[in-house]
């Protein structure tokens, strides 16, 4: 029987473990934390189950397809309706359109070209792309807001336009809210355990090295060995620390990452139940109701997409102002709150010159029996889509070729 170790029980690692087990491998998953999920895990906080910032599953994305391959079809709901959605052109204004007829026409034509699959010139940043295609300043600002909400990236000078266009096309098919994303992680875990996968939590991998069996992983609890190894931590830096000197320089050493400030509000009821979504135009803000309409407690998530130079000291008060605008009186309904000032949303922003091809691929370490996975790996998707796609890709790569049996 072939053997495999997966380091990291996030979506990418769990998907890889499932595919390896489906092929008959004996699989061990090592997770450093007390729970599985990574950034997709949910927290119990003041009686509510909260995600780590905004989360949505793209209906037309690689994640839905990858989960379906495993027979997992998460329950969820469409969070946005036209009548419940608003744009925020300024700090005290909510409206349904980005501007006048000229703005609307320019934006509509631009989006139509994008959705038809129009080509984007190689090497353009999002800023350059929007400047070249939209003369109207308000239309550019609205298009930039759509890029932010679909990619979670506010640093448009350093985000590939090609990647942004592809993500806008994925987003056009809509999203599904799952409630606590822990349900998705639990479904992947249940499926894996049902196929014999062992999952060890609080078992941090400290180092890896080639061995006679293939690969050995040192943990605080001892050493584990297997023929195949999937390295699926949450960032290139974490992977580099594990991989050590042998693979020094093979992964991006200081990648640009995207961060989000997120404020969750648990309310007894919504002061304005019809106001369910808002997107900032001038400022990079977002508000959405992350609970179904029949939930006992409404969960309002307000977020700011942060650029590298953004200070977070005043971010919470600004997010509260967005909540004041969309849900006036929310403080009187408050039962729980949580603020995450600077959460990593995208650990590696696809650069203009490279696009997604600039991300490490699963086999880029060029070592038999070793593969990478995570939302920063592979040529497909962003966010959870990338994690799920890379997990499946990593497993298939390992299963297609024999692992090294000698160091």
CSV table of C-alpha atoms in Angstrom, one decimal:
chain,number,residue,atom,x,y,z
A,1,UNK,CA,0.0,0.0,0.0
A,2,UNK,CA,1.3,3.5,-0.9
A,3,UNK,CA,1.6,5.9,2.0
A,4,UNK,CA,1.3,9.7,2.2
A,5,UNK,CA,1.6,12.5,4.7
A,6,UNK,CA,-0.2,15.8,4.3
A,7,UNK,CA,1.0,18.8,6.3
A,8,UNK,CA,-1.9,21.2,6.9
A,9,UNK,CA,-5.6,20.4,7.3
A,10,UNK,CA,-6.9,23.4,5.4
A,11,UNK,CA,-9.1,23.0,2.3
A,12,UNK,CA,-6.2,22.2,0.1
A,13,UNK,CA,-4.6,19.6,2.4
A,14,UNK,CA,-7.9,17.9,3.1
A,15,UNK,CA,-8.8,17.7,-0.6
A,16,UNK,CA,-5.4,16.2,-1.3
A,17,UNK,CA,-5.9,13.7,1.5
A,18,UNK,CA,-9.3,12.6,0.1
A,19,UNK,CA,-7.9,12.1,-3.4
A,20,UNK,CA,-4.9,10.1,-2.1
A,21,UNK,CA,-7.2,7.9,0.1
A,22,UNK,CA,-9.6,7.4,-2.8
A,23,UNK,CA,-6.6,5.9,-4.7
A,24,UNK,CA,-5.9,3.5,-1.9
A,25,UNK,CA,-3.1,5.3,-0.1
A,26,UNK,CA,-2.7,5.2,3.6
A,27,UNK,CA,-2.8,8.9,4.6
A,28,UNK,CA,-1.8,10.8,7.7
A,29,UNK,CA,-2.7,14.5,8.0
A,30,UNK,CA,-0.7,16.6,10.4
A,31,UNK,CA,-2.3,19.8,11.6
A,32,UNK,CA,-0.5,22.3,14.0
A,33,UNK,CA,-3.6,23.8,15.5
A,34,UNK,CA,-6.3,22.4,17.7
A,35,UNK,CA,-8.8,22.4,14.8
A,36,UNK,CA,-8.7,21.9,11.1
A,37,UNK,CA,-9.5,24.4,8.4
A,38,UNK,CA,-6.8,27.1,8.5
A,39,UNK,CA,-8.3,30.4,7.4
A,40,UNK,CA,-11.5,28.5,6.5
A,41,UNK,CA,-12.1,27.4,10.1
A,42,UNK,CA,-14.9,29.0,12.1
A,43,UNK,CA,-14.6,30.3,15.7
A,44,UNK,CA,-17.0,30.0,18.6
A,45,UNK,CA,-17.2,33.6,19.9
A,46,UNK,CA,-19.6,34.9,22.5
A,47,UNK,CA,-22.2,32.2,21.6
A,48,UNK,CA,-21.9,32.7,17.8
A,49,UNK,CA,-20.0,30.7,15.2
A,50,UNK,CA,-18.0,33.2,13.1
A,51,UNK,CA,-15.9,32.9,10.0
A,52,UNK,CA,-12.5,34.5,9.8
A,53,UNK,CA,-13.7,37.4,7.7
A,54,UNK,CA,-15.9,37.4,4.7
A,55,UNK,CA,-16.3,34.0,3.0
A,56,UNK,CA,-18.3,32.9,0.0
A,57,UNK,CA,-18.1,30.0,-2.4
A,58,UNK,CA,-18.1,31.0,-6.1
A,59,UNK,CA,-20.8,29.0,-7.9
A,60,UNK,CA,-18.8,29.0,-11.1
A,61,UNK,CA,-15.5,28.4,-9.5
A,62,UNK,CA,-13.0,25.6,-9.3
A,63,UNK,CA,-14.0,25.0,-5.6
A,64,UNK,CA,-17.5,23.9,-6.4
A,65,UNK,CA,-16.3,21.6,-9.1
A,66,UNK,CA,-13.6,20.2,-7.0
A,67,UNK,CA,-16.0,19.5,-4.1
A,68,UNK,CA,-18.5,17.9,-6.5
A,69,UNK,CA,-15.8,15.5,-7.6
A,70,UNK,CA,-15.7,14.3,-4.0
A,71,UNK,CA,-19.5,14.1,-3.7
A,72,UNK,CA,-19.6,17.2,-1.5
A,73,UNK,CA,-22.3,19.8,-2.3
A,74,UNK,CA,-22.5,22.3,0.6
A,75,UNK,CA,-25.9,23.7,1.5
A,76,UNK,CA,-26.0,27.5,1.2
A,77,UNK,CA,-27.9,30.5,-0.1
A,78,UNK,CA,-27.6,33.3,-2.6
A,79,UNK,CA,-26.9,36.3,-0.4
A,80,UNK,CA,-27.5,39.1,-2.8
A,81,UNK,CA,-30.7,40.4,-4.4
A,82,UNK,CA,-30.8,43.6,-6.6
A,83,UNK,CA,-33.3,45.3,-4.2
A,84,UNK,CA,-31.2,44.6,-1.2
A,85,UNK,CA,-27.8,45.7,-2.7
A,86,UNK,CA,-26.3,49.2,-2.4
A,87,UNK,CA,-23.2,51.0,-3.5
A,88,UNK,CA,-21.5,53.5,-1.2
A,89,UNK,CA,-20.1,56.3,-3.3
A,90,UNK,CA,-19.2,58.3,-0.2
A,91,UNK,CA,-19.0,58.0,3.6
A,92,UNK,CA,-22.7,59.1,4.2
A,93,UNK,CA,-24.4,58.0,0.9
A,94,UNK,CA,-25.9,54.7,-0.2
A,95,UNK,CA,-27.4,54.3,-3.7
A,96,UNK,CA,-28.2,51.6,-6.2
A,97,UNK,CA,-26.2,52.8,-9.2
A,98,UNK,CA,-22.6,54.0,-9.5
A,99,UNK,CA,-23.4,57.3,-11.2
A,100,UNK,CA,-25.3,58.9,-14.1
A,101,UNK,CA,-26.0,57.4,-17.5
A,102,UNK,CA,-22.5,58.0,-18.9
A,103,UNK,CA,-21.0,56.1,-15.9
A,104,UNK,CA,-23.5,53.3,-16.1
A,105,UNK,CA,-23.1,52.9,-19.9
A,106,UNK,CA,-19.3,52.9,-19.7
A,107,UNK,CA,-19.3,50.3,-16.9
A,108,UNK,CA,-21.8,48.1,-18.6
A,109,UNK,CA,-19.9,48.0,-21.8
A,110,UNK,CA,-16.7,47.3,-20.0
A,111,UNK,CA,-18.1,44.4,-18.0
A,112,UNK,CA,-19.8,43.0,-21.1
A,113,UNK,CA,-16.4,42.8,-22.8
A,114,UNK,CA,-14.9,41.1,-19.8
A,115,UNK,CA,-17.7,38.6,-19.5
A,116,UNK,CA,-17.4,37.7,-23.2
A,117,UNK,CA,-13.8,36.7,-22.5
A,118,UNK,CA,-12.2,39.7,-24.2
A,119,UNK,CA,-8.4,39.5,-24.1
A,120,UNK,CA,-6.3,41.5,-21.7
A,121,UNK,CA,-2.9,42.7,-22.8
A,122,UNK,CA,-0.1,40.7,-21.1
A,123,UNK,CA,1.7,42.3,-18.2
A,124,UNK,CA,-1.0,44.9,-17.3
A,125,UNK,CA,-1.8,45.7,-13.7
A,126,UNK,CA,-5.4,46.3,-12.8
A,127,UNK,CA,-4.8,50.0,-12.5
A,128,UNK,CA,-3.3,50.2,-16.0
A,129,UNK,CA,-6.1,48.0,-17.4
A,130,UNK,CA,-8.9,50.1,-15.9
A,131,UNK,CA,-7.2,53.4,-16.9
A,132,UNK,CA,-6.9,52.2,-20.5
A,133,UNK,CA,-10.5,51.0,-20.8
A,134,UNK,CA,-12.7,53.4,-18.8
A,135,UNK,CA,-12.6,57.1,-19.4
A,136,UNK,CA,-15.2,57.9,-16.8
A,137,UNK,CA,-13.6,58.2,-13.3
A,138,UNK,CA,-16.7,57.0,-11.5
A,139,UNK,CA,-16.9,53.9,-13.8
A,140,UNK,CA,-13.3,53.2,-13.1
A,141,UNK,CA,-13.9,53.4,-9.3
A,142,UNK,CA,-17.0,51.1,-9.6
A,143,UNK,CA,-15.0,48.5,-11.7
A,144,UNK,CA,-12.2,48.7,-9.1
A,145,UNK,CA,-14.7,48.0,-6.4
A,146,UNK,CA,-15.9,44.9,-8.2
A,147,UNK,CA,-12.3,43.7,-8.5
A,148,UNK,CA,-11.8,44.2,-4.8
A,149,UNK,CA,-14.8,42.2,-3.8
A,150,UNK,CA,-14.1,39.3,-6.1
A,151,UNK,CA,-10.3,39.1,-5.5
A,152,UNK,CA,-10.0,40.5,-1.9
A,153,UNK,CA,-7.1,42.6,-3.3
A,154,UNK,CA,-6.9,46.4,-2.9
A,155,UNK,CA,-3.4,46.8,-4.2
A,156,UNK,CA,-4.3,47.2,-7.9
A,157,UNK,CA,-0.9,48.4,-8.9
A,158,UNK,CA,0.5,45.0,-8.2
A,159,UNK,CA,-2.5,42.7,-9.2
A,160,UNK,CA,-2.5,41.0,-12.6
A,161,UNK,CA,-5.3,42.4,-14.8
A,162,UNK,CA,-5.6,39.0,-16.5
A,163,UNK,CA,-6.3,37.4,-13.2
A,164,UNK,CA,-8.8,40.1,-12.2
A,165,UNK,CA,-10.7,39.7,-15.4
A,166,UNK,CA,-10.9,35.9,-14.9
A,167,UNK,CA,-12.1,36.4,-11.4
A,168,UNK,CA,-14.8,38.9,-12.5
A,169,UNK,CA,-16.1,36.2,-14.9
A,170,UNK,CA,-16.2,33.6,-12.1
A,171,UNK,CA,-18.0,36.1,-9.9
A,172,UNK,CA,-20.6,36.8,-12.5
A,173,UNK,CA,-22.1,33.3,-11.9
A,174,UNK,CA,-22.8,34.3,-8.3
A,175,UNK,CA,-21.8,33.2,-4.9
A,176,UNK,CA,-23.2,31.0,-2.2
A,177,UNK,CA,-22.9,31.7,1.5
A,178,UNK,CA,-22.5,28.6,3.7
A,179,UNK,CA,-22.9,30.1,7.1
A,180,UNK,CA,-20.1,28.7,9.3
A,181,UNK,CA,-17.4,27.5,6.9
A,182,UNK,CA,-16.4,24.9,9.5
A,183,UNK,CA,-19.3,22.9,8.0
A,184,UNK,CA,-17.3,22.6,4.7
A,185,UNK,CA,-14.1,21.6,6.6
A,186,UNK,CA,-16.1,19.1,8.7
A,187,UNK,CA,-17.5,17.5,5.5
A,188,UNK,CA,-14.1,17.1,4.0
A,189,UNK,CA,-12.8,15.6,7.3
A,190,UNK,CA,-15.7,13.2,7.6
A,191,UNK,CA,-15.2,12.0,4.1
A,192,UNK,CA,-11.5,11.5,4.7
A,193,UNK,CA,-11.9,9.7,8.0
A,194,UNK,CA,-14.4,7.4,6.3
A,195,UNK,CA,-11.7,6.3,3.9
A,196,UNK,CA,-9.2,5.6,6.6
A,197,UNK,CA,-7.4,9.0,6.8
A,198,UNK,CA,-5.8,9.7,10.2
A,199,UNK,CA,-5.8,13.4,11.2
A,200,UNK,CA,-3.5,14.4,14.1
A,201,UNK,CA,-4.2,17.9,15.5
A,202,UNK,CA,-1.7,19.8,17.7
A,203,UNK,CA,0.9,18.0,15.7
A,204,UNK,CA,3.1,20.8,14.2
A,205,UNK,CA,5.6,19.7,11.5
A,206,UNK,CA,9.0,21.1,12.3
A,207,UNK,CA,11.1,19.9,9.4
A,208,UNK,CA,11.1,17.5,6.5
A,209,UNK,CA,13.8,15.5,4.9
A,210,UNK,CA,14.2,12.8,2.3
A,211,UNK,CA,14.5,9.3,3.7
A,212,UNK,CA,14.7,5.7,2.6
A,213,UNK,CA,10.9,5.5,2.7
A,214,UNK,CA,10.5,8.7,0.7
A,215,UNK,CA,10.0,11.5,3.1
A,216,UNK,CA,10.2,12.0,6.9
A,217,UNK,CA,8.5,14.7,8.9
A,218,UNK,CA,9.7,15.7,12.4
A,219,UNK,CA,7.0,16.8,14.8
A,220,UNK,CA,6.9,17.5,18.5
A,221,UNK,CA,5.4,14.0,19.0
A,222,UNK,CA,8.1,12.2,16.9
A,223,UNK,CA,8.9,11.3,13.4
A,224,UNK,CA,6.5,10.2,10.6
A,225,UNK,CA,7.6,8.7,7.3
A,226,UNK,CA,5.7,8.1,4.0
A,227,UNK,CA,6.3,7.6,0.3
A,228,UNK,CA,4.5,10.7,-0.7
A,229,UNK,CA,4.3,14.2,1.0
A,230,UNK,CA,2.0,17.1,0.4
A,231,UNK,CA,3.1,20.4,1.9
A,232,UNK,CA,0.0,22.5,2.4
A,233,UNK,CA,0.6,25.3,5.0
A,234,UNK,CA,-1.0,28.7,4.8
A,235,UNK,CA,1.7,30.6,3.0
A,236,UNK,CA,4.9,30.4,1.0
A,237,UNK,CA,6.9,31.5,4.1
A,238,UNK,CA,5.5,28.7,6.2
A,239,UNK,CA,6.3,26.2,3.4
A,240,UNK,CA,9.9,27.5,3.1
A,241,UNK,CA,10.5,27.1,6.8
A,242,UNK,CA,9.4,23.5,6.6
A,243,UNK,CA,11.4,22.7,3.4
A,244,UNK,CA,14.7,24.0,4.8
A,245,UNK,CA,18.0,24.7,3.0
A,246,UNK,CA,17.6,22.0,0.3
A,247,UNK,CA,14.8,24.0,-1.3
A,248,UNK,CA,16.0,27.5,-0.4
A,249,UNK,CA,15.1,30.0,-3.1
A,250,UNK,CA,12.5,27.7,-4.7
A,251,UNK,CA,9.5,29.6,-3.3
A,252,UNK,CA,8.8,33.4,-3.3
A,253,UNK,CA,10.7,34.7,-0.3
A,254,UNK,CA,8.7,38.0,0.3
A,255,UNK,CA,5.5,37.7,-1.7
A,256,UNK,CA,3.0,40.5,-1.7
A,257,UNK,CA,-0.1,39.5,0.3
A,258,UNK,CA,-3.5,41.0,0.6
A,259,UNK,CA,-5.1,41.7,4.0
A,260,UNK,CA,-8.6,42.6,5.2
A,261,UNK,CA,-9.9,44.3,8.3
A,262,UNK,CA,-13.1,42.6,9.4
A,263,UNK,CA,-15.8,43.4,11.9
A,264,UNK,CA,-18.5,40.9,12.8
A,265,UNK,CA,-21.7,42.0,14.5
A,266,UNK,CA,-24.1,39.6,16.0
A,267,UNK,CA,-27.5,41.3,16.3
A,268,UNK,CA,-30.8,40.2,17.8
A,269,UNK,CA,-32.5,41.5,14.7
A,270,UNK,CA,-31.6,43.6,11.7
A,271,UNK,CA,-32.8,47.2,12.0
A,272,UNK,CA,-33.0,47.3,8.2
A,273,UNK,CA,-33.7,43.7,7.1
A,274,UNK,CA,-33.9,44.6,3.4
A,275,UNK,CA,-30.5,46.1,3.3
A,276,UNK,CA,-28.3,43.0,2.9
A,277,UNK,CA,-25.3,44.1,0.9
A,278,UNK,CA,-23.2,47.2,0.3
A,279,UNK,CA,-20.0,47.8,-1.6
A,280,UNK,CA,-17.8,50.9,-1.2
A,281,UNK,CA,-16.8,52.8,-4.3
A,282,UNK,CA,-14.5,55.6,-3.1
A,283,UNK,CA,-13.4,53.6,-0.1
A,284,UNK,CA,-12.6,49.9,-0.1
A,285,UNK,CA,-15.5,48.8,2.2
A,286,UNK,CA,-17.9,45.9,2.1
A,287,UNK,CA,-21.0,44.9,4.2
A,288,UNK,CA,-23.0,41.8,3.9
A,289,UNK,CA,-25.4,39.8,6.0
A,290,UNK,CA,-23.7,36.4,6.6
A,291,UNK,CA,-26.7,34.6,8.1
A,292,UNK,CA,-29.9,33.3,6.4
A,293,UNK,CA,-33.0,35.4,6.8
A,294,UNK,CA,-34.6,32.9,9.3
A,295,UNK,CA,-31.6,32.8,11.6
A,296,UNK,CA,-32.2,33.6,15.3
A,297,UNK,CA,-29.2,35.9,15.3
A,298,UNK,CA,-28.2,38.1,12.4
A,299,UNK,CA,-24.5,38.2,11.6
A,300,UNK,CA,-23.4,41.4,9.8
A,301,UNK,CA,-19.9,41.3,8.4
A,302,UNK,CA,-18.2,44.7,7.6
A,303,UNK,CA,-14.8,44.6,6.0
A,304,UNK,CA,-12.1,46.9,4.5
A,305,UNK,CA,-9.8,45.6,1.8
A,306,UNK,CA,-6.4,46.9,2.9
A,307,UNK,CA,-3.7,48.3,0.6
A,308,UNK,CA,-0.1,47.9,1.8
A,309,UNK,CA,0.2,51.4,3.2
A,310,UNK,CA,-3.2,51.4,5.0
A,311,UNK,CA,-3.1,52.1,8.7
A,312,UNK,CA,-5.5,49.9,10.7
A,313,UNK,CA,-5.7,52.2,13.8
A,314,UNK,CA,-8.9,53.9,12.7
A,315,UNK,CA,-10.3,51.0,10.6
A,316,UNK,CA,-12.7,49.7,13.2
A,317,UNK,CA,-14.5,53.1,13.7
A,318,UNK,CA,-14.8,53.5,9.9
A,319,UNK,CA,-16.4,50.0,9.7
A,320,UNK,CA,-18.8,50.9,12.4
A,321,UNK,CA,-19.7,54.0,10.4
A,322,UNK,CA,-20.6,51.8,7.4
A,323,UNK,CA,-22.8,49.7,9.7
A,324,UNK,CA,-24.4,52.9,10.9
A,325,UNK,CA,-25.2,53.9,7.4
A,326,UNK,CA,-26.6,50.5,6.3
A,327,UNK,CA,-28.1,49.3,9.6
A,328,UNK,CA,-28.8,52.4,11.8
A,329,UNK,CA,-29.6,51.4,15.4
A,330,UNK,CA,-27.4,48.2,15.3
A,331,UNK,CA,-25.8,49.0,18.6
A,332,UNK,CA,-29.2,48.6,20.4
A,333,UNK,CA,-29.4,45.1,18.9
A,334,UNK,CA,-25.9,44.0,19.6
A,335,UNK,CA,-25.3,40.7,21.3
A,336,UNK,CA,-21.7,39.9,20.2
A,337,UNK,CA,-18.9,41.5,18.2
A,338,UNK,CA,-15.4,40.5,17.0
A,339,UNK,CA,-12.8,42.6,15.2
A,340,UNK,CA,-9.9,41.2,13.1
A,341,UNK,CA,-7.7,44.2,12.3
A,342,UNK,CA,-5.4,42.6,9.7
A,343,UNK,CA,-6.3,39.2,8.4
A,344,UNK,CA,-4.4,37.6,5.5
A,345,UNK,CA,-6.8,37.0,2.7
A,346,UNK,CA,-4.5,36.3,-0.2
A,347,UNK,CA,-1.0,35.1,0.8
A,348,UNK,CA,0.4,35.7,-2.7
A,349,UNK,CA,-1.0,38.3,-5.1
A,350,UNK,CA,-0.6,37.3,-8.7
A,351,UNK,CA,1.7,39.9,-10.2
A,352,UNK,CA,1.0,41.7,-13.5
A,353,UNK,CA,4.0,40.3,-15.3
A,354,UNK,CA,3.2,36.7,-14.4
A,355,UNK,CA,-0.4,36.3,-13.5
A,356,UNK,CA,-1.3,33.0,-11.9
A,357,UNK,CA,1.7,31.4,-13.7
A,358,UNK,CA,3.9,33.3,-11.2
A,359,UNK,CA,2.5,31.2,-8.4
A,360,UNK,CA,4.4,28.0,-7.5
A,361,UNK,CA,2.8,24.9,-9.1
A,362,UNK,CA,2.3,21.7,-7.2
A,363,UNK,CA,5.4,20.0,-8.7
A,364,UNK,CA,7.7,23.1,-8.8
A,365,UNK,CA,10.1,21.7,-6.1
A,366,UNK,CA,11.1,19.0,-8.7
A,367,UNK,CA,11.5,16.3,-6.0
A,368,UNK,CA,9.9,12.9,-6.5
A,369,UNK,CA,7.1,12.2,-4.1
A,370,UNK,CA,6.8,15.8,-3.0
A,371,UNK,CA,4.0,18.3,-3.9
A,372,UNK,CA,2.7,21.7,-2.7
A,373,UNK,CA,-1.0,22.7,-2.1
A,374,UNK,CA,-2.8,25.8,-0.9
A,375,UNK,CA,-4.5,29.0,-2.0
A,376,UNK,CA,-1.1,30.3,-3.2
A,377,UNK,CA,-0.3,27.3,-5.4
A,378,UNK,CA,-1.2,26.4,-9.0
A,379,UNK,CA,-2.6,28.0,-12.1
A,380,UNK,CA,-6.3,27.8,-11.3
A,381,UNK,CA,-8.5,30.0,-9.2
A,382,UNK,CA,-8.1,32.4,-6.3
A,383,UNK,CA,-8.9,32.1,-2.6
A,384,UNK,CA,-10.6,28.8,-1.7
A,385,UNK,CA,-11.0,27.9,-5.4
A,386,UNK,CA,-7.2,27.8,-5.6
A,387,UNK,CA,-6.8,25.8,-2.5
A,388,UNK,CA,-9.2,23.1,-3.6
A,389,UNK,CA,-7.9,22.9,-7.1
A,390,UNK,CA,-4.3,22.7,-6.0
A,391,UNK,CA,-5.1,20.0,-3.5
A,392,UNK,CA,-6.6,17.8,-6.2
A,393,UNK,CA,-3.8,18.6,-8.6
A,394,UNK,CA,-1.1,17.8,-5.9
A,395,UNK,CA,-2.7,14.3,-5.3
A,396,UNK,CA,-2.9,13.5,-9.0
A,397,UNK,CA,0.7,14.6,-9.6
A,398,UNK,CA,1.9,12.3,-6.8
A,399,UNK,CA,-0.2,9.3,-7.9
A,400,UNK,CA,0.8,9.6,-11.5
A,401,UNK,CA,4.5,9.1,-10.8
A,402,UNK,CA,6.3,6.8,-8.3
A,403,UNK,CA,7.8,8.6,-5.4
A,404,UNK,CA,11.5,8.4,-4.7
A,405,UNK,CA,12.5,5.4,-2.5
A,406,UNK,CA,16.0,6.7,-1.7
A,407,UNK,CA,17.2,10.0,-0.3
